[in-house]
Amino acid sequence: MMLLSDSVKYIKGVGPKKAEALGKLGINTVYDLLTYYPRTYEDQSVVTPIAELRPGEQVAVLGTIMNLQEKQGGRRGLSILTAMIGDGTGFLSVTWFNQKFLKNKLKPGKRLFVTGKASYAYGGRGQFAMSRLHSFEVLEPEEEVESLCGILPVYPATEKLNQKFFRKIMSTLLQEDLPQMELPELIPAGISRHCQLLPRREALAAIHFPENLSELKDARNRLAFEELYLIQCGLMLLKKKGKQEGKGIRHLSNSRQVKSLGESLPFQLTADQQKAWRDICKDMESPLPMRRLVQGDVGSGKTVIAMLALVKTVENGFQGAMMAPTEILAEQHYEGFVKQLAPLGIKVGFLSGSLTKKKREEMHAAIAAGEYDIVVGTHALIQEEVAFARLGLVVTDEQHRFGIDQRAALEKKGALTPDVLVMTATPIPRTMTLTVYGDLDVSLIKQLPPGRQPIRTFVRQPDRRELIYRYVRTQLEEGRQAYVVCPMIEGSEDSDLPSAEEVYDELRYGIFYGLSCGLVHGRMKAAEKEQVMQDFYDNKVKLLVSTTVIEVGVNVPNASMMVIEHADRFGLAQLHQLRGRIGRGPYKSYCILVSEGKTENARERLKIMESTTDGFQLAEEDLRLRGPGQFFGRRQHGLPDLKIADVLGDMDILLKAREAAAATLENREDMDFVLPVLAAQYREQFARITEL
Ligand code: ADP
Ligand code: MG
């Protein structure tokens, strides 16, 4: 009998070569294959005669290959293969780009079965072309087309592993092996019943070869629920465990130092800041450890909230740690903290990888001896050698750059369980907050401090660059500073795009001749980068050309202009982050998005930037337009990739899954069922729960 953990090579039709190719896709076991879900489906119940094609309709066509042409096209000479097929009622041309290897398969005389969208062929009287090809198969002489009909799965295929292969082994697996296989349920029976879920075995069979659309929907529902439910269980357990584990610290209500910090601030907290601060005080004063996310748009004033919380822990006799994702940001925080807190008699230290080994060791010793009240730093703070004398609060800034694991590492650094505050400017849509940050409580800072000059944003064509930069120059001559952001560092494949280096040279020897310009990008050495940033910070550099390394947190209030080249290359959330670097001082600020805006979609996206500065709205749009993977960058959040659920589209399933997970946590028996499942399925992500 076959086991889920068996190698795929035991499946009929999978030899060692194919097994190896499958391995490259991350499919090693029978279970991996079973959960290699179709990318989409096609309804091939009807084959349409070519004469009856309607432009724009999704169709399946079967014809004989009449001829095959190969051309070179485009600047980079990509190969274009065009097959003309006929079925006795008309002709249809089908085109493949850059798939030279198909030449040997698409032999005239063979029958070709294609699905996709057809349109009128360009200039060909009454002829059709497949304008959007979904799938195709070359049929062997004896092969019946009937075997292809019905709702068919479309898998992410590769050159070595085509659709036909996947469909074949999948159907062998499902028909011959699955019925005898042991297949444990992953959801407690009570929950399955209550939510009326399809049994797992049926769902897995139907997700690959559904009888009809309604069965497909049920199968998808069930599997998406399962995925979201388990992750929610994991996150909720993490949260609960975080709150119970060890002894939390019970801070006292605010006293002298917190109050004098409040009085020494040059401004009043905004209502949202006050609310966040109240949430934090309540958490810190409770005996359970705090796990809170402060989510506030760029410039909304999160730092001061962090500072207050850190002073609160110091006032209670503990040490506070603040971790920033970059050196420059850590340094900025450090300087700001020293300035504000030294007068209150609070000792602030700095720890980063850039310190000499000797200096670092001294810091380690001093931190362990409790000589510093607050330590600001980078990743260096979570190295193993760092031990705090009495850690009371950990703040991580711009948290989306840290994974769950790193967060956990810092939390472990105290004898008592320290309170944890994470801050992010990435406006995270609610669906994501529930998944990625499901283990945290959330405070929102939506309003900006009063008196900010709103940033005005314009989308402009590249032919206006000269004018734009001339205007920037006049601003610099009036004493302001400016950023120029480019998507690329230097000659990458996309040779159309000027690199940051090229733009830098063009500008400093051109329009900005005589003004001091600087360049930073990700491939520079850390020290060089720091130096340029520092010079910009100190107003020694007036114009800073950069890639997106400046994205996070840098605060130069004198900078009032930003030009973003090839703005269509960036996501909206990212553009918003970039734009947040300006408009931080009393000056009118302008952000110019330079883009040809070739496509409708690109234009539409950039127009949204002109019309709103609401980061939350932009993030929702961005997530909608680009999908969650792009939005967060791969694996930054430390959660498993979703195999089937869609955080945007499956909000209703997500809410049900959350509800079910909450009920599970209250049910001893169901917990006994779910814990081993989590241990097996999500060992990496939820190691801390399963340590139990
Ligand atoms: P972010 O949330 O992006 O980290 P910061 O904490 O860096 O924002 O704050 C941006 C600027 O706003 C800082 O110069 C800070 O001093 C200022 N600021 C913060 N809160 C207020 C407030 N309530 N009123 C006026 N200015 C404020
Ligand atoms: Mg900040």
Tab-separated table of C-alpha atoms in Angstrom, residues 125-511:
chain	number	residue	atom	x	y	z
A	125	ARG	CA	-9.783	37.325	-44.211
A	126	GLY	CA	-12.133	35.559	-41.874
A	127	GLN	CA	-9.306	33.703	-40.207
A	128	PHE	CA	-8.890	33.263	-36.483
A	129	ALA	CA	-5.936	33.442	-34.190
A	130	MET	CA	-5.634	32.143	-30.677
A	131	SER	CA	-5.035	35.404	-28.906
A	132	ARG	CA	-4.704	33.909	-25.487
A	133	LEU	CA	-3.566	30.326	-25.460
A	134	HIS	CA	-4.390	28.454	-22.266
A	135	SER	CA	-3.310	24.951	-23.057
A	136	PHE	CA	-2.524	22.730	-25.976
A	137	GLU	CA	-1.874	19.113	-26.634
A	138	VAL	CA	-0.554	17.273	-29.637
A	139	LEU	CA	-2.624	14.090	-29.982
A	140	GLU	CA	-1.204	10.732	-30.865
A	141	PRO	CA	-2.908	9.117	-33.871
A	142	GLU	CA	-4.898	6.669	-31.785
A	143	GLU	CA	-5.799	9.157	-29.091
A	144	GLU	CA	-9.469	9.970	-28.634
A	145	VAL	CA	-10.383	13.556	-28.013
A	146	GLU	CA	-13.135	12.474	-25.662
A	147	SER	CA	-10.504	11.665	-23.096
A	148	LEU	CA	-9.771	15.340	-22.859
A	149	CYS	CA	-13.260	16.578	-22.267
A	150	GLY	CA	-14.779	17.739	-19.014
A	151	ILE	CA	-13.383	20.193	-16.511
A	152	LEU	CA	-9.670	19.722	-16.665
A	153	PRO	CA	-7.015	20.902	-14.240
A	154	VAL	CA	-4.275	23.178	-15.494
A	155	TYR	CA	-1.060	22.719	-13.496
A	156	PRO	CA	1.913	25.005	-13.373
A	157	ALA	CA	3.839	22.958	-15.945
A	158	THR	CA	7.418	23.125	-17.166
A	159	GLU	CA	9.297	22.188	-20.306
A	160	LYS	CA	10.099	18.739	-18.950
A	161	LEU	CA	6.754	18.186	-17.283
A	162	ASN	CA	3.827	19.127	-19.449
A	163	GLN	CA	0.101	19.269	-18.768
A	164	LYS	CA	-0.497	15.873	-20.214
A	165	PHE	CA	2.023	14.298	-17.896
A	166	PHE	CA	0.581	15.976	-14.829
A	167	ARG	CA	-2.965	15.052	-15.724
A	168	LYS	CA	-1.968	11.499	-16.335
A	169	ILE	CA	-0.047	10.848	-13.129
A	170	MET	CA	-2.594	12.780	-11.136
A	171	SER	CA	-5.398	10.673	-12.464
A	172	THR	CA	-3.445	7.452	-11.816
A	173	LEU	CA	-2.751	8.616	-8.301
A	174	LEU	CA	-6.334	9.575	-7.622
A	175	GLN	CA	-7.978	6.569	-9.203
A	176	GLU	CA	-5.614	3.748	-8.380
A	177	ASP	CA	-3.733	4.750	-5.267
A	178	LEU	CA	-5.729	7.272	-3.277
A	179	PRO	CA	-8.710	5.021	-2.513
A	180	GLN	CA	-6.480	2.558	-0.612
A	181	MET	CA	-4.259	5.129	0.956
A	182	GLU	CA	-4.403	6.187	4.537
A	183	LEU	CA	-5.263	9.864	4.565
A	184	PRO	CA	-5.632	11.438	7.975
A	185	GLU	CA	-8.136	14.219	8.512
A	186	LEU	CA	-6.582	17.513	9.569
A	187	ILE	CA	-9.676	19.125	11.021
A	188	PRO	CA	-11.494	17.876	14.127
A	189	ALA	CA	-14.661	16.002	13.194
A	190	GLY	CA	-16.914	18.365	15.130
A	191	ILE	CA	-15.636	21.366	13.182
A	192	SER	CA	-15.956	19.557	9.846
A	193	ARG	CA	-19.532	18.737	10.675
A	194	HIS	CA	-20.392	22.162	11.944
A	195	CYS	CA	-18.923	23.895	8.902
A	196	GLN	CA	-20.337	21.266	6.541
A	197	LEU	CA	-17.015	20.513	4.966
A	198	LEU	CA	-16.402	17.870	2.348
A	199	PRO	CA	-14.361	14.918	3.674
A	200	ARG	CA	-10.697	15.471	2.928
A	201	ARG	CA	-10.347	12.508	0.610
A	202	GLU	CA	-13.225	13.664	-1.554
A	203	ALA	CA	-11.972	17.227	-1.568
A	204	LEU	CA	-8.504	16.189	-2.712
A	205	ALA	CA	-9.911	14.054	-5.506
A	206	ALA	CA	-12.332	16.743	-6.616
A	207	ILE	CA	-9.838	19.583	-6.569
A	208	HIS	CA	-7.948	17.815	-9.348
A	209	PHE	CA	-10.774	16.289	-11.353
A	210	PRO	CA	-14.108	17.833	-10.375
A	211	GLU	CA	-17.283	16.414	-11.851
A	212	ASN	CA	-18.794	19.837	-12.139
A	213	LEU	CA	-18.304	23.398	-10.983
A	214	SER	CA	-20.248	23.058	-7.781
A	215	GLU	CA	-18.140	20.122	-6.670
A	216	LEU	CA	-15.045	22.132	-7.484
A	217	LYS	CA	-16.281	24.976	-5.345
A	218	ASP	CA	-16.934	22.712	-2.371
A	219	ALA	CA	-13.532	21.096	-2.711
A	220	ARG	CA	-11.766	24.426	-2.884
A	221	ASN	CA	-13.712	25.744	0.073
A	222	ARG	CA	-12.787	22.779	2.150
A	223	LEU	CA	-9.075	22.920	1.340
A	224	ALA	CA	-8.810	26.679	1.743
A	225	PHE	CA	-10.632	26.417	5.046
A	226	GLU	CA	-8.263	23.715	6.211
A	227	GLU	CA	-5.244	25.793	5.345
A	228	LEU	CA	-6.494	28.974	6.976
A	229	TYR	CA	-7.901	27.142	9.965
A	230	LEU	CA	-4.601	25.481	10.806
A	231	ILE	CA	-2.635	28.684	10.437
A	232	GLN	CA	-5.158	30.483	12.617
A	233	CYS	CA	-4.909	27.763	15.247
A	234	GLY	CA	-1.139	28.159	15.165
A	235	LEU	CA	-1.265	31.926	15.454
A	236	MET	CA	-3.849	31.915	18.198
A	237	LEU	CA	-1.867	29.386	20.154
A	238	LEU	CA	1.219	31.490	19.711
A	239	LYS	CA	-0.641	34.458	21.053
A	240	LYS	CA	-2.118	32.542	23.947
A	241	LYS	CA	1.180	30.919	24.788
A	242	GLY	CA	2.914	34.276	24.585
A	243	LYS	CA	0.445	35.589	27.093
A	244	GLN	CA	0.747	32.751	29.548
A	245	GLU	CA	4.290	31.687	29.121
A	246	GLY	CA	6.603	32.504	31.986
A	247	LYS	CA	5.686	35.447	34.055
A	248	GLY	CA	4.712	38.632	32.382
A	249	ILE	CA	5.881	41.911	33.809
A	250	ARG	CA	3.389	44.050	35.608
A	251	HIS	CA	4.443	47.642	35.074
A	252	LEU	CA	3.146	50.290	37.453
A	253	SER	CA	1.076	53.219	36.308
A	254	ASN	CA	2.949	56.156	34.831
A	255	SER	CA	5.149	58.101	37.133
A	256	ARG	CA	7.862	60.733	37.186
A	257	GLN	CA	10.037	59.902	34.173
A	258	VAL	CA	7.211	59.144	31.780
A	259	LYS	CA	5.480	62.307	32.870
A	260	SER	CA	8.526	64.484	32.404
A	261	LEU	CA	9.112	62.999	28.968
A	262	GLY	CA	5.516	63.856	28.107
A	263	GLU	CA	6.074	67.415	29.306
A	264	SER	CA	9.358	67.827	27.463
A	265	LEU	CA	7.881	66.898	24.085
A	266	PRO	CA	7.646	69.884	21.743
A	267	PHE	CA	4.159	68.825	20.657
A	268	GLN	CA	0.905	67.294	21.847
A	269	LEU	CA	0.183	63.715	20.951
A	270	THR	CA	-2.506	63.313	18.316
A	271	ALA	CA	-5.705	61.547	19.323
A	272	ASP	CA	-4.575	58.345	17.598
A	273	GLN	CA	-1.198	58.492	19.302
A	274	GLN	CA	-2.926	58.944	22.652
A	275	LYS	CA	-5.150	55.967	21.973
A	276	ALA	CA	-2.169	53.775	21.010
A	277	TRP	CA	-0.306	54.933	24.110
A	278	ARG	CA	-3.302	54.081	26.317
A	279	ASP	CA	-3.507	50.600	24.734
A	280	ILE	CA	0.170	50.099	25.451
A	281	CYS	CA	-0.073	51.299	29.057
A	282	LYS	CA	-2.953	48.947	29.670
A	283	ASP	CA	-1.008	46.013	28.211
A	284	MET	CA	2.164	46.860	30.100
A	285	GLU	CA	0.356	47.264	33.375
A	286	SER	CA	-1.289	43.881	33.019
A	287	PRO	CA	0.513	40.821	34.410
A	288	LEU	CA	0.318	39.131	30.993
A	289	PRO	CA	3.042	39.881	28.457
A	290	MET	CA	2.142	42.512	25.877
A	291	ARG	CA	2.060	41.506	22.201
A	292	ARG	CA	1.082	44.618	20.331
A	293	LEU	CA	1.459	45.910	16.797
A	294	VAL	CA	1.313	49.644	16.226
A	295	GLN	CA	0.440	50.240	12.657
A	296	GLY	CA	0.827	53.828	11.560
A	297	ASP	CA	1.421	55.446	8.243
A	298	VAL	CA	4.815	56.965	7.484
A	299	GLY	CA	5.312	60.104	9.509
A	300	SER	CA	2.414	59.407	11.826
A	301	GLY	CA	4.729	59.580	14.826
A	302	LYS	CA	5.364	56.067	16.043
A	303	THR	CA	8.844	56.749	17.395
A	304	VAL	CA	7.622	58.898	20.237
A	305	ILE	CA	5.210	56.149	21.254
A	306	ALA	CA	8.094	53.689	21.337
A	307	MET	CA	10.097	56.142	23.392
A	308	LEU	CA	7.326	56.554	25.935
A	309	ALA	CA	6.931	52.801	26.295
A	310	LEU	CA	10.679	52.322	26.700
A	311	VAL	CA	10.825	54.994	29.378
A	312	LYS	CA	7.934	53.311	31.131
A	313	THR	CA	9.846	50.076	31.396
A	314	VAL	CA	12.968	51.938	32.568
A	315	GLU	CA	10.945	53.732	35.197
A	316	ASN	CA	9.934	50.311	36.495
A	317	GLY	CA	13.534	49.244	36.844
A	318	PHE	CA	13.823	47.281	33.598
A	319	GLN	CA	15.848	47.637	30.430
A	320	GLY	CA	14.320	48.343	27.049
A	321	ALA	CA	15.554	47.279	23.630
A	322	MET	CA	14.693	48.849	20.306
A	323	MET	CA	15.593	47.044	17.123
A	324	ALA	CA	15.610	48.736	13.713
A	325	PRO	CA	16.053	47.023	10.358
A	326	THR	CA	18.929	49.162	9.109
A	327	GLU	CA	22.035	50.703	10.565
A	328	ILE	CA	21.130	54.221	9.541
A	329	LEU	CA	17.706	53.987	11.073
A	330	ALA	CA	19.068	52.543	14.305
A	331	GLU	CA	21.543	55.384	14.494
A	332	GLN	CA	18.859	57.977	13.920
A	333	HIS	CA	16.766	56.537	16.694
A	334	TYR	CA	19.783	56.380	18.942
A	335	GLU	CA	20.626	60.037	18.432
A	336	GLY	CA	17.029	61.112	18.915
A	337	PHE	CA	16.725	59.072	22.083
A	338	VAL	CA	19.928	60.396	23.603
A	339	LYS	CA	18.809	63.943	22.949
A	340	GLN	CA	15.409	63.440	24.563
A	341	LEU	CA	16.304	61.039	27.322
A	342	ALA	CA	19.725	62.033	28.627
A	343	PRO	CA	18.190	65.029	30.419
A	344	LEU	CA	15.901	62.594	32.228
A	345	GLY	CA	18.934	60.684	33.454
A	346	ILE	CA	18.298	57.708	31.198
A	347	LYS	CA	21.291	55.967	29.722
A	348	VAL	CA	20.952	54.913	26.095
A	349	GLY	CA	23.388	52.568	24.349
A	350	PHE	CA	23.961	51.584	20.737
A	351	LEU	CA	24.727	48.140	19.395
A	352	SER	CA	25.277	47.163	15.804
A	353	GLY	CA	27.356	44.881	13.662
A	354	SER	CA	29.434	47.845	12.509
A	355	LEU	CA	31.056	48.321	15.916
A	356	THR	CA	34.527	46.885	16.321
A	357	LYS	CA	34.680	43.497	17.978
A	358	LYS	CA	36.190	45.037	21.076
A	359	LYS	CA	33.549	47.737	21.314
A	360	ARG	CA	30.857	45.168	20.770
A	361	GLU	CA	32.130	42.961	23.547
A	362	GLU	CA	32.247	45.927	25.869
A	363	MET	CA	28.651	46.674	24.992
A	364	HIS	CA	27.644	43.079	25.644
A	365	ALA	CA	29.229	43.217	29.066
A	366	ALA	CA	27.659	46.568	29.878
A	367	ILE	CA	24.216	45.422	28.757
A	368	ALA	CA	24.508	42.265	30.822
A	369	ALA	CA	25.586	44.322	33.813
A	370	GLY	CA	22.529	46.516	33.404
A	371	GLU	CA	24.544	49.681	32.769
A	372	TYR	CA	22.303	50.758	29.928
A	373	ASP	CA	18.629	51.498	30.433
A	374	ILE	CA	17.798	51.411	26.753
A	375	VAL	CA	19.720	49.780	23.929
A	376	VAL	CA	19.030	50.769	20.345
A	377	GLY	CA	20.423	48.612	17.597
A	378	THR	CA	20.135	46.426	14.558
A	379	HIS	CA	19.987	42.659	14.149
A	380	ALA	CA	23.068	42.593	16.346
A	381	LEU	CA	20.629	42.797	19.277
A	382	ILE	CA	19.355	39.285	18.658
A	383	GLN	CA	22.723	37.584	18.498
A	384	GLU	CA	23.147	34.870	21.061
A	385	GLU	CA	25.903	36.613	22.999
A	386	VAL	CA	23.577	39.443	23.918
A	387	ALA	CA	22.099	38.987	27.365
A	388	PHE	CA	20.180	41.650	29.204
A	389	ALA	CA	20.286	42.028	32.952
A	390	ARG	CA	16.530	42.593	33.174
A	391	LEU	CA	14.777	43.052	29.855
A	392	GLY	CA	11.311	44.542	30.220
A	393	LEU	CA	10.292	45.675	26.756
A	394	VAL	CA	11.321	44.925	23.219
A	395	VAL	CA	10.350	47.274	20.422
A	396	THR	CA	10.934	46.340	16.810
A	397	ASP	CA	10.579	49.126	14.306
A	398	GLU	CA	9.384	48.568	10.739
A	399	GLN	CA	8.573	45.041	11.738
A	400	HIS	CA	7.625	43.737	8.296
A	401	ARG	CA	11.329	43.373	7.774
A	402	PHE	CA	11.575	40.881	10.587
A	403	GLY	CA	10.151	37.405	10.538
A	404	ILE	CA	8.276	35.775	13.367
A	405	ASP	CA	11.408	33.804	14.294
A	406	GLN	CA	13.524	36.873	14.810
A	407	ARG	CA	10.845	38.440	16.912
A	408	ALA	CA	10.807	35.290	19.003
A	409	ALA	CA	14.596	35.311	19.428
A	410	LEU	CA	14.526	38.723	21.048
A	411	GLU	CA	11.602	37.858	23.283
A	412	LYS	CA	13.603	34.964	24.682
A	413	LYS	CA	16.270	37.269	25.993
A	414	GLY	CA	14.735	37.905	29.386
A	415	ALA	CA	14.142	35.870	32.519
A	416	LEU	CA	10.648	37.234	32.806
A	417	THR	CA	8.745	37.350	29.523
A	418	PRO	CA	9.315	40.874	28.235
A	419	ASP	CA	6.569	42.964	26.710
A	420	VAL	CA	6.720	43.235	22.963
A	421	LEU	CA	5.790	46.166	20.788
A	422	VAL	CA	6.172	46.022	17.041
A	423	MET	CA	5.763	49.020	14.807
A	424	THR	CA	5.160	49.101	11.113
A	425	ALA	CA	4.473	51.760	8.543
A	426	THR	CA	3.404	49.255	5.953
A	427	PRO	CA	-0.302	49.752	5.986
A	428	ILE	CA	-1.546	46.239	6.149
A	429	PRO	CA	-5.020	45.449	4.921
A	430	ARG	CA	-7.227	43.746	7.438
A	431	THR	CA	-7.073	40.336	5.798
A	432	MET	CA	-3.321	40.373	6.146
A	433	THR	CA	-3.435	41.621	9.709
A	434	LEU	CA	-5.521	38.595	10.570
A	435	THR	CA	-3.110	36.166	8.978
A	436	VAL	CA	0.411	37.528	9.055
A	437	TYR	CA	-0.008	39.327	12.348
A	438	GLY	CA	-2.669	37.081	13.796
A	439	ASP	CA	-0.659	36.625	16.986
A	440	LEU	CA	-0.662	40.324	17.832
A	441	ASP	CA	-3.118	42.922	19.124
A	442	VAL	CA	-3.288	45.963	16.909
A	443	SER	CA	-3.338	49.725	17.500
A	444	LEU	CA	-3.804	52.010	14.535
A	445	ILE	CA	-2.438	55.510	14.087
A	446	LYS	CA	-4.335	56.838	11.140
A	447	GLN	CA	-4.002	60.602	11.418
A	448	LEU	CA	-0.845	62.570	10.791
A	449	PRO	CA	0.339	65.241	13.250
A	450	PRO	CA	-1.174	68.634	12.518
A	451	GLY	CA	0.580	71.274	10.455
A	452	ARG	CA	2.081	68.904	7.930
A	453	GLN	CA	2.317	70.252	4.444
A	454	PRO	CA	0.509	67.754	2.296
A	455	ILE	CA	2.721	66.203	-0.347
A	456	ARG	CA	1.573	66.966	-3.849
A	457	THR	CA	2.100	64.192	-6.347
A	458	PHE	CA	2.256	64.415	-10.127
A	459	VAL	CA	2.613	61.764	-12.781
A	460	ARG	CA	4.686	63.021	-15.708
A	461	GLN	CA	5.958	61.649	-19.007
A	462	PRO	CA	9.722	61.228	-19.481
A	463	ASP	CA	9.816	64.056	-22.043
A	464	ARG	CA	9.267	66.462	-19.151
A	465	ARG	CA	12.356	65.355	-17.223
A	466	GLU	CA	14.415	68.378	-18.180
A	467	LEU	CA	11.752	70.745	-16.837
A	468	ILE	CA	11.246	68.697	-13.706
A	469	TYR	CA	14.912	68.653	-12.838
A	470	ARG	CA	15.283	72.349	-13.543
A	471	TYR	CA	12.588	72.956	-10.987
A	472	VAL	CA	14.327	70.660	-8.524
A	473	ARG	CA	17.483	72.695	-9.010
A	474	THR	CA	15.705	75.925	-8.079
A	475	GLN	CA	14.471	74.244	-4.908
A	476	LEU	CA	17.977	73.107	-4.009
A	477	GLU	CA	19.243	76.610	-4.585
A	478	GLU	CA	16.677	77.809	-2.085
A	479	GLY	CA	18.228	75.485	0.455
A	480	ARG	CA	16.087	72.348	0.159
A	481	GLN	CA	17.277	68.819	-0.558
A	482	ALA	CA	15.899	66.230	-2.954
A	483	TYR	CA	15.770	62.513	-3.636
A	484	VAL	CA	15.895	60.859	-7.031
A	485	VAL	CA	14.853	57.211	-6.924
A	486	CYS	CA	15.640	54.685	-9.660
A	487	PRO	CA	14.472	51.103	-9.912
A	488	MET	CA	17.790	49.681	-11.037
A	489	ILE	CA	21.395	49.760	-9.936
A	490	GLU	CA	23.384	49.134	-13.087
A	491	GLY	CA	23.082	47.410	-16.430
A	492	SER	CA	20.737	44.581	-15.577
A	493	GLU	CA	18.931	42.583	-18.260
A	494	ASP	CA	16.340	45.257	-18.679
A	495	SER	CA	18.652	47.429	-20.692
A	496	ASP	CA	15.934	49.973	-21.484
A	497	LEU	CA	16.117	51.327	-17.989
A	498	PRO	CA	18.785	53.769	-17.014
A	499	SER	CA	20.528	52.599	-13.864
A	500	ALA	CA	20.879	54.682	-10.729
A	501	GLU	CA	24.539	55.120	-11.641
A	502	GLU	CA	23.713	56.415	-15.096
A	503	VAL	CA	21.113	58.808	-13.773
A	504	TYR	CA	23.560	59.980	-11.137
A	505	ASP	CA	26.198	60.756	-13.744
A	506	GLU	CA	23.717	62.377	-16.065
A	507	LEU	CA	22.478	64.685	-13.324
A	508	ARG	CA	25.677	65.648	-11.582
A	509	TYR	CA	27.469	66.472	-14.817
A	510	GLY	CA	24.328	68.031	-16.265
A	511	ILE	CA	21.569	70.053	-14.664
